PDB file of C-alpha atoms in Angstrom:
ATOM      1  CA  MET A 109     -39.278 -19.805 -29.881  1.00  0.00           C
ATOM      2  CA  ALA A 110     -37.839 -16.299 -29.436  1.00  0.00           C
ATOM      3  CA  LEU A 111     -38.085 -14.518 -26.128  1.00  0.00           C
ATOM      4  CA  THR A 112     -40.388 -11.586 -25.474  1.00  0.00           C
ATOM      5  CA  ALA A 113     -40.110  -8.855 -22.847  1.00  0.00           C
ATOM      6  CA  LEU A 114     -42.835 -10.604 -20.829  1.00  0.00           C
ATOM      7  CA  LYS A 115     -41.036 -13.975 -21.009  1.00  0.00           C
ATOM      8  CA  VAL A 116     -37.809 -12.296 -19.858  1.00  0.00           C
ATOM      9  CA  LYS A 117     -39.608 -10.748 -16.887  1.00  0.00           C
ATOM     10  CA  ASN A 118     -41.360 -13.991 -15.831  1.00  0.00           C
ATOM     11  CA  ALA A 119     -38.632 -16.545 -16.682  1.00  0.00           C
ATOM     12  CA  LYS A 120     -37.998 -19.274 -14.109  1.00  0.00           C
ATOM     13  CA  PRO A 121     -34.436 -20.327 -13.123  1.00  0.00           C
ATOM     14  CA  GLY A 122     -32.507 -21.900 -15.986  1.00  0.00           C
ATOM     15  CA  ARG A 123     -31.279 -21.069 -19.484  1.00  0.00           C
ATOM     16  CA  HIS A 124     -33.778 -19.504 -21.876  1.00  0.00           C
ATOM     17  CA  VAL A 125     -32.755 -19.366 -25.536  1.00  0.00           C
ATOM     18  CA  ASP A 126     -33.689 -16.414 -27.738  1.00  0.00           C
ATOM     19  CA  GLY A 127     -31.913 -17.735 -30.835  1.00  0.00           C
ATOM     20  CA  ARG A 128     -28.574 -17.562 -32.650  1.00  0.00           C
ATOM     21  CA  GLY A 129     -26.705 -18.155 -29.377  1.00  0.00           C
ATOM     22  CA  LEU A 130     -28.362 -15.428 -27.302  1.00  0.00           C
ATOM     23  CA  CYS A 131     -29.579 -16.746 -23.953  1.00  0.00           C
ATOM     24  CA  LEU A 132     -31.106 -15.394 -20.796  1.00  0.00           C
ATOM     25  CA  LEU A 133     -29.566 -17.089 -17.784  1.00  0.00           C
ATOM     26  CA  VAL A 134     -31.767 -16.980 -14.679  1.00  0.00           C
ATOM     27  CA  LYS A 135     -30.159 -18.085 -11.431  1.00  0.00           C
ATOM     28  CA  PRO A 136     -32.112 -19.569  -8.511  1.00  0.00           C
ATOM     29  CA  SER A 137     -31.610 -16.253  -6.690  1.00  0.00           C
ATOM     30  CA  GLY A 138     -33.558 -14.554  -9.479  1.00  0.00           C
ATOM     31  CA  ALA A 139     -30.542 -12.767 -10.979  1.00  0.00           C
ATOM     32  CA  ARG A 140     -30.887 -12.521 -14.759  1.00  0.00           C
ATOM     33  CA  THR A 141     -27.996 -12.091 -17.183  1.00  0.00           C
ATOM     34  CA  TRP A 142     -27.613 -12.092 -20.946  1.00  0.00           C
ATOM     35  CA  LEU A 143     -25.150 -14.480 -22.511  1.00  0.00           C
ATOM     36  CA  LEU A 144     -24.053 -14.968 -26.110  1.00  0.00           C
ATOM     37  CA  ARG A 145     -22.623 -18.392 -26.915  1.00  0.00           C
ATOM     38  CA  MET A 146     -20.543 -18.618 -30.105  1.00  0.00           C
ATOM     39  CA  GLN A 147     -17.656 -20.530 -31.578  1.00  0.00           C
ATOM     40  CA  LYS A 148     -14.355 -18.823 -32.418  1.00  0.00           C
ATOM     41  CA  ASP A 149     -11.517 -20.825 -33.956  1.00  0.00           C
ATOM     42  CA  GLY A 150     -13.277 -24.078 -33.063  1.00  0.00           C
ATOM     43  CA  ARG A 151     -13.642 -23.156 -29.382  1.00  0.00           C
ATOM     44  CA  ARG A 152     -16.913 -22.362 -27.688  1.00  0.00           C
ATOM     45  CA  ARG A 153     -16.953 -18.930 -26.128  1.00  0.00           C
ATOM     46  CA  ASP A 154     -19.530 -17.369 -23.834  1.00  0.00           C
ATOM     47  CA  TYR A 155     -19.763 -13.581 -23.917  1.00  0.00           C
ATOM     48  CA  GLY A 156     -21.525 -11.832 -21.062  1.00  0.00           C
ATOM     49  CA  LEU A 157     -23.770  -9.003 -22.237  1.00  0.00           C
ATOM     50  CA  GLY A 158     -24.870  -7.672 -18.869  1.00  0.00           C
ATOM     51  CA  SER A 159     -27.691  -7.917 -16.401  1.00  0.00           C
ATOM     52  CA  ALA A 160     -31.254  -8.126 -17.708  1.00  0.00           C
ATOM     53  CA  LEU A 161     -32.053  -5.314 -15.269  1.00  0.00           C
ATOM     54  CA  ASP A 162     -29.699  -2.978 -17.172  1.00  0.00           C
ATOM     55  CA  VAL A 163     -29.921  -4.418 -20.703  1.00  0.00           C
ATOM     56  CA  SER A 164     -33.280  -4.847 -22.405  1.00  0.00           C
ATOM     57  CA  LEU A 165     -34.063  -7.702 -24.792  1.00  0.00           C
ATOM     58  CA  ALA A 166     -33.678  -5.383 -27.794  1.00  0.00           C
ATOM     59  CA  GLU A 167     -30.319  -4.066 -26.492  1.00  0.00           C
ATOM     60  CA  ALA A 168     -29.122  -7.631 -25.859  1.00  0.00           C
ATOM     61  CA  ARG A 169     -30.033  -8.586 -29.440  1.00  0.00           C
ATOM     62  CA  ASP A 170     -28.187  -5.519 -30.785  1.00  0.00           C
ATOM     63  CA  ALA A 171     -25.116  -6.277 -28.642  1.00  0.00           C
ATOM     64  CA  ALA A 172     -25.175  -9.917 -29.778  1.00  0.00           C
ATOM     65  CA  ALA A 173     -25.349  -8.862 -33.441  1.00  0.00           C
ATOM     66  CA  ALA A 174     -22.417  -6.467 -32.939  1.00  0.00           C
ATOM     67  CA  LEU A 175     -20.343  -9.191 -31.272  1.00  0.00           C
ATOM     68  CA  ARG A 176     -21.135 -11.679 -34.031  1.00  0.00           C
ATOM     69  CA  ARG A 177     -20.015  -9.090 -36.597  1.00  0.00           C
ATOM     70  CA  GLN A 178     -16.730  -8.480 -34.720  1.00  0.00           C
ATOM     71  CA  VAL A 179     -15.988 -12.203 -34.554  1.00  0.00           C
ATOM     72  CA  ARG A 180     -16.810 -12.615 -38.256  1.00  0.00           C
ATOM     73  CA  GLU A 181     -14.308  -9.836 -39.030  1.00  0.00           C
ATOM     74  CA  GLY A 182     -11.610 -11.683 -37.081  1.00  0.00           C
ATOM     75  CA  ALA A 183     -11.656  -9.765 -33.799  1.00  0.00           C
ATOM     76  CA  ASP A 184     -11.523 -11.449 -30.412  1.00  0.00           C
ATOM     77  CA  PRO A 185     -13.854  -9.450 -28.125  1.00  0.00           C
ATOM     78  CA  VAL A 186     -12.793 -11.359 -24.986  1.00  0.00           C
ATOM     79  CA  ALA A 187      -9.105 -10.599 -25.553  1.00  0.00           C
ATOM     80  CA  GLU A 188      -9.943  -6.965 -26.324  1.00  0.00           C
ATOM     81  CA  ARG A 189     -11.948  -6.668 -23.108  1.00  0.00           C
ATOM     82  CA  ARG A 190      -9.069  -8.167 -21.133  1.00  0.00           C
ATOM     83  CA  ARG A 191      -6.639  -5.713 -22.716  1.00  0.00           C
ATOM     84  CA  ALA A 192      -8.942  -2.803 -21.926  1.00  0.00           C
ATOM     85  CA  ARG A 193      -9.199  -3.854 -18.279  1.00  0.00           C
ATOM     86  CA  LYS A 194      -5.486  -4.531 -17.860  1.00  0.00           C
ATOM     87  CA  VAL A 195      -3.549  -1.693 -16.286  1.00  0.00           C
ATOM     88  CA  VAL A 196      -0.244  -1.177 -18.072  1.00  0.00           C
ATOM     89  CA  PRO A 197       2.353   0.494 -15.863  1.00  0.00           C
ATOM     90  CA  SER A 198       4.659   3.295 -16.908  1.00  0.00           C
ATOM     91  CA  PHE A 199       8.129   2.441 -18.149  1.00  0.00           C
ATOM     92  CA  GLU A 200       9.585   3.719 -14.872  1.00  0.00           C
ATOM     93  CA  THR A 201       7.329   1.481 -12.769  1.00  0.00           C
ATOM     94  CA  ALA A 202       8.144  -1.532 -14.949  1.00  0.00           C
ATOM     95  CA  ALA A 203      11.882  -0.774 -14.736  1.00  0.00           C
ATOM     96  CA  ARG A 204      11.779  -0.463 -10.946  1.00  0.00           C
ATOM     97  CA  ASP A 205       9.784  -3.716 -10.642  1.00  0.00           C
ATOM     98  CA  CYS A 206      12.276  -5.440 -12.946  1.00  0.00           C
ATOM     99  CA  TYR A 207      15.189  -4.085 -10.893  1.00  0.00           C
ATOM    100  CA  GLU A 208      13.685  -5.284  -7.601  1.00  0.00           C
ATOM    101  CA  THR A 209      13.077  -8.733  -9.060  1.00  0.00           C
ATOM    102  CA  LEU A 210      16.496  -9.184 -10.669  1.00  0.00           C
ATOM    103  CA  LYS A 211      18.871  -7.540  -8.171  1.00  0.00           C
ATOM    104  CA  GLU A 212      18.721 -10.427  -5.706  1.00  0.00           C
ATOM    105  CA  GLY A 213      20.465 -12.671  -8.213  1.00  0.00           C
ATOM    106  CA  TRP A 214      23.371 -10.334  -8.929  1.00  0.00           C
ATOM    107  CA  LYS A 215      26.693 -11.175  -7.301  1.00  0.00           C
ATOM    108  CA  ASN A 216      28.581  -7.902  -7.598  1.00  0.00           C
ATOM    109  CA  ARG A 217      27.665  -4.503  -6.204  1.00  0.00           C
ATOM    110  CA  ARG A 218      27.159  -2.871  -9.622  1.00  0.00           C
ATOM    111  CA  TYR A 219      23.399  -3.170  -9.362  1.00  0.00           C
ATOM    112  CA  ALA A 220      23.251   0.290  -7.766  1.00  0.00           C
ATOM    113  CA  ASN A 221      24.343   1.692 -11.155  1.00  0.00           C
ATOM    114  CA  TRP A 222      21.563  -0.211 -12.889  1.00  0.00           C
ATOM    115  CA  ILE A 223      18.691   1.950 -11.648  1.00  0.00           C
ATOM    116  CA  SER A 224      20.724   5.188 -11.442  1.00  0.00           C
ATOM    117  CA  SER A 225      21.503   4.996 -15.170  1.00  0.00           C
ATOM    118  CA  PHE A 226      17.748   4.929 -15.797  1.00  0.00           C
ATOM    119  CA  GLU A 227      17.158   7.814 -13.386  1.00  0.00           C
ATOM    120  CA  ASN A 228      19.801   9.930 -15.121  1.00  0.00           C
ATOM    121  CA  HIS A 229      19.197   9.119 -18.787  1.00  0.00           C
ATOM    122  CA  VAL A 230      15.920   7.265 -19.399  1.00  0.00           C
ATOM    123  CA  PHE A 231      13.200   8.233 -16.903  1.00  0.00           C
ATOM    124  CA  PRO A 232      13.346  11.965 -17.707  1.00  0.00           C
ATOM    125  CA  LEU A 233      12.558  11.148 -21.357  1.00  0.00           C
ATOM    126  CA  ILE A 234      10.185   8.149 -21.243  1.00  0.00           C
ATOM    127  CA  GLY A 235       9.585   7.322 -17.570  1.00  0.00           C
ATOM    128  CA  THR A 236       5.900   8.276 -17.665  1.00  0.00           C
ATOM    129  CA  ARG A 237       5.190   6.560 -20.992  1.00  0.00           C
ATOM    130  CA  PRO A 238       3.234   3.274 -20.700  1.00  0.00           C
ATOM    131  CA  VAL A 239       5.676   0.390 -21.099  1.00  0.00           C
ATOM    132  CA  ASP A 240       3.630  -1.072 -23.960  1.00  0.00           C
ATOM    133  CA  GLN A 241       4.379   2.085 -25.991  1.00  0.00           C
ATOM    134  CA  VAL A 242       8.156   1.661 -25.771  1.00  0.00           C
ATOM    135  CA  ASP A 243       9.632   0.145 -28.921  1.00  0.00           C
ATOM    136  CA  SER A 244      12.960   0.229 -30.744  1.00  0.00           C
ATOM    137  CA  GLY A 245      12.228   3.679 -32.231  1.00  0.00           C
ATOM    138  CA  VAL A 246      11.674   5.136 -28.761  1.00  0.00           C
ATOM    139  CA  VAL A 247      14.873   3.508 -27.511  1.00  0.00           C
ATOM    140  CA  VAL A 248      16.818   5.132 -30.371  1.00  0.00           C
ATOM    141  CA  GLU A 249      15.436   8.527 -29.299  1.00  0.00           C
ATOM    142  CA  VAL A 250      16.530   7.889 -25.701  1.00  0.00           C
ATOM    143  CA  LEU A 251      20.037   6.760 -26.641  1.00  0.00           C
ATOM    144  CA  SER A 252      20.759   9.340 -29.361  1.00  0.00           C
ATOM    145  CA  PRO A 253      21.935  12.114 -26.998  1.00  0.00           C
ATOM    146  CA  ILE A 254      24.392   9.863 -25.119  1.00  0.00           C
ATOM    147  CA  TRP A 255      25.370   7.282 -27.751  1.00  0.00           C
ATOM    148  CA  LEU A 256      28.611   9.031 -28.783  1.00  0.00           C
ATOM    149  CA  GLU A 257      29.139  11.071 -25.582  1.00  0.00           C
ATOM    150  CA  ILE A 258      29.197   8.171 -23.105  1.00  0.00           C
ATOM    151  CA  PRO A 259      29.197   5.055 -25.277  1.00  0.00           C
ATOM    152  CA  GLU A 260      29.783   2.440 -22.561  1.00  0.00           C
ATOM    153  CA  THR A 261      26.874   3.765 -20.484  1.00  0.00           C
ATOM    154  CA  ALA A 262      24.687   3.944 -23.601  1.00  0.00           C
ATOM    155  CA  ARG A 263      25.422   0.304 -24.455  1.00  0.00           C
ATOM    156  CA  ARG A 264      24.603  -0.757 -20.891  1.00  0.00           C
ATOM    157  CA  ILE A 265      21.356   1.206 -20.961  1.00  0.00           C
ATOM    158  CA  LEU A 266      20.415  -0.503 -24.229  1.00  0.00           C
ATOM    159  CA  GLN A 267      20.966  -3.886 -22.579  1.00  0.00           C
ATOM    160  CA  ARG A 268      19.018  -2.843 -19.459  1.00  0.00           C
ATOM    161  CA  VAL A 269      16.085  -1.471 -21.463  1.00  0.00           C
ATOM    162  CA  GLY A 270      15.967  -4.843 -23.227  1.00  0.00           C
ATOM    163  CA  ALA A 271      15.782  -6.576 -19.841  1.00  0.00           C
ATOM    164  CA  VAL A 272      12.917  -4.295 -18.753  1.00  0.00           C
ATOM    165  CA  LEU A 273      10.972  -4.942 -21.968  1.00  0.00           C
ATOM    166  CA  ASP A 274      11.486  -8.707 -21.627  1.00  0.00           C
ATOM    167  CA  PHE A 275      10.296  -8.465 -18.013  1.00  0.00           C
ATOM    168  CA  ALA A 276       7.224  -6.480 -19.146  1.00  0.00           C
ATOM    169  CA  HIS A 277       6.431  -9.148 -21.744  1.00  0.00           C
ATOM    170  CA  ILE A 278       6.637 -11.915 -19.126  1.00  0.00           C
ATOM    171  CA  LYS A 279       4.353  -9.905 -16.828  1.00  0.00           C
ATOM    172  CA  GLY A 280       1.779  -9.592 -19.628  1.00  0.00           C
ATOM    173  CA  TRP A 281       2.157  -5.830 -20.036  1.00  0.00           C
ATOM    174  CA  LEU A 282       3.513  -6.247 -23.588  1.00  0.00           C
ATOM    175  CA  PRO A 283       1.620  -8.530 -25.987  1.00  0.00           C
ATOM    176  CA  ASP A 284       4.751  -9.361 -28.007  1.00  0.00           C
ATOM    177  CA  GLU A 285       8.469  -9.394 -27.339  1.00  0.00           C
ATOM    178  CA  VAL A 286      10.261  -6.237 -28.451  1.00  0.00           C
ATOM    179  CA  SER A 287      13.448  -6.814 -30.407  1.00  0.00           C
ATOM    180  CA  LEU A 288      16.118  -4.175 -29.888  1.00  0.00           C
ATOM    181  CA  ARG A 289      18.553  -5.708 -32.395  1.00  0.00           C
ATOM    182  CA  SER A 290      17.877  -2.937 -34.905  1.00  0.00           C
ATOM    183  CA  VAL A 291      18.517  -0.073 -32.456  1.00  0.00           C
ATOM    184  CA  ARG A 292      22.231   0.067 -33.289  1.00  0.00           C
ATOM    185  CA  LYS A 293      21.322   0.493 -36.978  1.00  0.00           C
ATOM    186  CA  GLY A 294      19.513   3.712 -36.110  1.00  0.00           C
ATOM    187  CA  LEU A 295      22.504   5.211 -34.301  1.00  0.00           C
ATOM    188  CA  PRO A 296      25.942   6.310 -35.555  1.00  0.00           C
ATOM    189  CA  ARG A 297      28.814   3.895 -35.265  1.00  0.00           C
ATOM    190  CA  GLN A 298      30.673   4.257 -31.984  1.00  0.00           C
ATOM    191  CA  THR A 299      34.393   4.750 -32.410  1.00  0.00           C
ATOM    192  CA  GLY A 300      37.067   3.972 -29.851  1.00  0.00           C
ATOM    193  CA  LYS A 301      36.891   1.608 -26.912  1.00  0.00           C
ATOM    194  CA  SER A 302      35.353   3.909 -24.295  1.00  0.00           C
TER     195      SER A 302
END
């Protein structure tokens, strides 16, 4: 039997079902929360809809219907919520974190050049951009001005940017790995051995 506003107000501790997966969960402390239980890809998922103090029965039903519609259309509301809550650092912050993590394993003293090449050529252009918005097209834009002028440095920066993006993927800041194999196709051919 479906819940009513009066039943919500007077519900004793336990789980009270409204229908189609919508439940009112009442804790022994008296706290009341809305919960939508559904299946997505064969797995049971519970979606919190908020406190019954803030969300009325009608609002909970509307929210449940909207969530059901999203799931039917192939969305994953839990993953989207996680993504919305996750703070993605800037490219500069990710690069500095990557540098601090990796430098301990380097044998030679060249690691000082690693971060300075970013400071000179990369951070001024894309340092403030969120790391999840850096892709191969952005890397081509960064390397274009120096690709033929200082080719060895440009090649090293390409390699280092790849390391930063791999690091960002491992940290969960990038949902997918970014392939930089095509970057060289977007730049002129370097001549000479410099």
